[in-house]
Tab-separated table of C-alpha atoms in Angstrom:
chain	number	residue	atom	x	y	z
A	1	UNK	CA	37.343	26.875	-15.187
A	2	UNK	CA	34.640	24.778	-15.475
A	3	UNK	CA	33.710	22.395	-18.358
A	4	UNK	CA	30.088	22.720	-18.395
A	5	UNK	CA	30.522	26.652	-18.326
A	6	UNK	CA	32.639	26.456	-21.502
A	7	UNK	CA	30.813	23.735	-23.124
A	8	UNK	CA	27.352	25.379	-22.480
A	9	UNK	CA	29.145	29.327	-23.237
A	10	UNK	CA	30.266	26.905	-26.453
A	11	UNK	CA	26.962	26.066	-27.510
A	12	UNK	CA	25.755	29.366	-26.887
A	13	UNK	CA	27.952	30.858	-29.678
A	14	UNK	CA	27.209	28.372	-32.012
A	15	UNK	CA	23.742	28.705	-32.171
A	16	UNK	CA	24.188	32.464	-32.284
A	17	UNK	CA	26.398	31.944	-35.214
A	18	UNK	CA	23.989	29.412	-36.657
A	19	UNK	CA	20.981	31.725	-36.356
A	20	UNK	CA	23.458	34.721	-38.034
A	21	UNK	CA	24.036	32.221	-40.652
A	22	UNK	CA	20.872	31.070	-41.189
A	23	UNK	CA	19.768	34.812	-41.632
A	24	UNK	CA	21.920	36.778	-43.209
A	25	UNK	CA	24.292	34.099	-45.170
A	26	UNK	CA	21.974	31.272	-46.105
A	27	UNK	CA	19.252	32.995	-47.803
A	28	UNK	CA	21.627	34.992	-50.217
A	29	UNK	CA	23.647	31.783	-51.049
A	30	UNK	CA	19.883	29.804	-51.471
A	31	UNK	CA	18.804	32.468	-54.084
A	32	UNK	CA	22.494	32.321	-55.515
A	33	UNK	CA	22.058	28.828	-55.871
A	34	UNK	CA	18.211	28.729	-57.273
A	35	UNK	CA	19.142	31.286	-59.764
A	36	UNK	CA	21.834	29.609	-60.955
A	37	UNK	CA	19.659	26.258	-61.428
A	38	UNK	CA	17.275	28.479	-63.101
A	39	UNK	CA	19.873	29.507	-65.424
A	40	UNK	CA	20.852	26.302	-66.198
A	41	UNK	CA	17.930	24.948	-66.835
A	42	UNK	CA	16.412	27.526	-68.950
A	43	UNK	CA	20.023	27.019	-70.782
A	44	UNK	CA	19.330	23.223	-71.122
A	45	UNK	CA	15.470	24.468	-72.506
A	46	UNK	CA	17.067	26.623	-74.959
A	47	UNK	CA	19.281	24.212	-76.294
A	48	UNK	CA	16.636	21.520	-76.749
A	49	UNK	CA	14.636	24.056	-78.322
A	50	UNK	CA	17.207	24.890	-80.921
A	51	UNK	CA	17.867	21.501	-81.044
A	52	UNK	CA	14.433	20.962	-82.415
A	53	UNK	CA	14.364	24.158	-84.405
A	54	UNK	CA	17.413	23.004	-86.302
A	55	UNK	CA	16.121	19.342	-86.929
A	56	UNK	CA	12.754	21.187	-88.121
A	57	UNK	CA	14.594	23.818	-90.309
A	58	UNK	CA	16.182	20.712	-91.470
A	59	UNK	CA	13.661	19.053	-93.232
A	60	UNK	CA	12.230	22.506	-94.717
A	61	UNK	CA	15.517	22.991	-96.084
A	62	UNK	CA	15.626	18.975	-97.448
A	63	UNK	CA	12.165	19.711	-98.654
A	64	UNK	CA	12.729	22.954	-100.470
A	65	UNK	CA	15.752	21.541	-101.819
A	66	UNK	CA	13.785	18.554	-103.008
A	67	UNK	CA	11.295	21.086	-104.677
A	68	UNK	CA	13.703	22.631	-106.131
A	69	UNK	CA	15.544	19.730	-107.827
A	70	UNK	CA	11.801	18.924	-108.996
A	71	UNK	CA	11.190	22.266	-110.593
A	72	UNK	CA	14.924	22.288	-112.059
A	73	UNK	CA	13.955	18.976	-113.745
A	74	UNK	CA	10.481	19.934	-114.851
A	75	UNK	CA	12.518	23.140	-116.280
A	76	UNK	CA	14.784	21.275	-117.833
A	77	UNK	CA	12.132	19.108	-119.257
A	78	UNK	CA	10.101	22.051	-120.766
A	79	UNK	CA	13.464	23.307	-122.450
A	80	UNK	CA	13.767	19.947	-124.197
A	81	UNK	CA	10.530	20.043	-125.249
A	82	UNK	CA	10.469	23.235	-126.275
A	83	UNK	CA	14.109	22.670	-127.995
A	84	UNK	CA	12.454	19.822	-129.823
A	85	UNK	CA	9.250	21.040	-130.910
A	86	UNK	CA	11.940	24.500	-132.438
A	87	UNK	CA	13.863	22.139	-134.193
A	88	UNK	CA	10.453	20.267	-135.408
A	89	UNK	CA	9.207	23.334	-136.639
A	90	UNK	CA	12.428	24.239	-138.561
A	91	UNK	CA	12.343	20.836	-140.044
A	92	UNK	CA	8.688	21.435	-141.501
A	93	UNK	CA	9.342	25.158	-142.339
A	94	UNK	CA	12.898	23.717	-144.806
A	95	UNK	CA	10.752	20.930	-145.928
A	96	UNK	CA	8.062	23.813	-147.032
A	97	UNK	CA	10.652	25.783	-148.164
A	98	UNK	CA	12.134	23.082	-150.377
A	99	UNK	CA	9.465	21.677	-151.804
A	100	UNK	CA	8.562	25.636	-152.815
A	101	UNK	CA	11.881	25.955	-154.063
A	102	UNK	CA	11.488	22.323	-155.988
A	103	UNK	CA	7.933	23.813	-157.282
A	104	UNK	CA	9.766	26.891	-158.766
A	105	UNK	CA	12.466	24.965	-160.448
A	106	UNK	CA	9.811	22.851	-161.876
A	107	UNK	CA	8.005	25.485	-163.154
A	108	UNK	CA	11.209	27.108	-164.823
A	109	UNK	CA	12.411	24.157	-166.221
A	110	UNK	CA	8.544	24.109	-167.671
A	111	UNK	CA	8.997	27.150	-168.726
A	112	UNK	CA	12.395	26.324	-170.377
A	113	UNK	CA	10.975	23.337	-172.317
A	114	UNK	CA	8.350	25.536	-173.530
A	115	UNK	CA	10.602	28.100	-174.722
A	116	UNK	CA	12.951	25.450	-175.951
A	117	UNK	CA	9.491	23.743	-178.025
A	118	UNK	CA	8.680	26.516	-179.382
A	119	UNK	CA	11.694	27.562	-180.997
A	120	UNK	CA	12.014	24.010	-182.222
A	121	UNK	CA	9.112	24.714	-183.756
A	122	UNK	CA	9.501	27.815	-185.616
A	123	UNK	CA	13.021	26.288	-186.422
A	124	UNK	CA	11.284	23.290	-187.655
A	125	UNK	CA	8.618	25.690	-189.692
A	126	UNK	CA	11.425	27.808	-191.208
A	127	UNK	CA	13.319	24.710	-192.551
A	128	UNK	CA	10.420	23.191	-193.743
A	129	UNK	CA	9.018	26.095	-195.134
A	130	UNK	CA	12.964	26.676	-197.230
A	131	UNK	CA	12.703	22.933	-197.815
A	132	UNK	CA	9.474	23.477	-199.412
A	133	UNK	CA	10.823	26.827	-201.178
A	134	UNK	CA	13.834	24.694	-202.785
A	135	UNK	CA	10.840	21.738	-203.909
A	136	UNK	CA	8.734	24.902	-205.761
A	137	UNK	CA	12.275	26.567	-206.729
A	138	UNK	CA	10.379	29.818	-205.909
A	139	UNK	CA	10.146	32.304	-203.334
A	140	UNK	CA	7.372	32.023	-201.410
A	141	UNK	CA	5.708	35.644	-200.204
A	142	UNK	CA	6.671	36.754	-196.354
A	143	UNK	CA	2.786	37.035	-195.775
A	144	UNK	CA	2.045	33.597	-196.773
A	145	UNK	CA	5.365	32.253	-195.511
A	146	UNK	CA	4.105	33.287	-191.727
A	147	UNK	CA	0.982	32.457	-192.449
A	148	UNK	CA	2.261	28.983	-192.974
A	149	UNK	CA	4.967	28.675	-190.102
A	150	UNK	CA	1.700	29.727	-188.042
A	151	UNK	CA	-0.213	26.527	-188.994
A	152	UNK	CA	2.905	24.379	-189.128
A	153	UNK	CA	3.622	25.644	-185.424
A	154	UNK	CA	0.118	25.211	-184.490
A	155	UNK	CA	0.209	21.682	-185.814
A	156	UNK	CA	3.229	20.896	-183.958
């Protein structure tokens, strides 16, 4: 056998098997491998985009939760206020209410003197009128007697 014969048949195959390769095994394994890069990178863009999504759903959750704690405050705020200007109005309404109430026992005990004045003063009439009855040693007449406690009382 010769050398170059083999070397040359040799070379002969390869290239054939080269060529078969580089038809029908290379271009499937190519598109194998360029989808799979496109896959991956589309995975990496995903990622980076949620990555950002998440940092910017962050801050509108840190800013509605700010928001909130500023309208739970302001809420708060308006029930104090609210709570105070209650217990304000209470206060005025009792002190209204008292001083009515103080007005009324005023007027009763005004009333009460009155009462109290007057029947010192028919009191007073009567004895002076039986002190005076005693002085004359005579009856005096019950139309004349009232008639006389009448001026007395009107004096007094």
């Amino acid at each position: 056998m010769n050398i170059n014969a083999t070397l040359i048949g040799q070379s002969i195959a390869f290239a054939i098997f080269v060529m078969f390769c580089m038809k029908f095994v290379w271009p499937p394994l190519v598109a194998a491998i360029s989808d799979r890069q496109r896959k991956i990178a589309d995975g990496l863009n995903a990622a980076e985009k949620a990555k950002a999504d998440l940092a910017t759903a962050s801050q509108v959750a840190e800013q509605e939760l700010i928001a909130a704690k500023a309208k739970a405050a302001s809420l708060i705020e308006q029930a104090n206020k609210s709570a105070n200007q209650m217990i304000e109005e209470a206060r005025v309404q009792a002190q209204v209410e008292g001083e009515r109430i103080r007005q009324q026992a005023r007027e009763a005990i005004d009333q009460e003197i009155n009462k109290a004045r007057e029947s010192l003063r028919a009191q007073v009439a009567e004895l002076a009128v039986l002190g005076a009855e005693k002085i004359l040693q005579e009856k005096v007449n019950p139309e004349t007697h009232a008639n006389m406690l009448n001026q007395l009382a009107a004096k007094l």
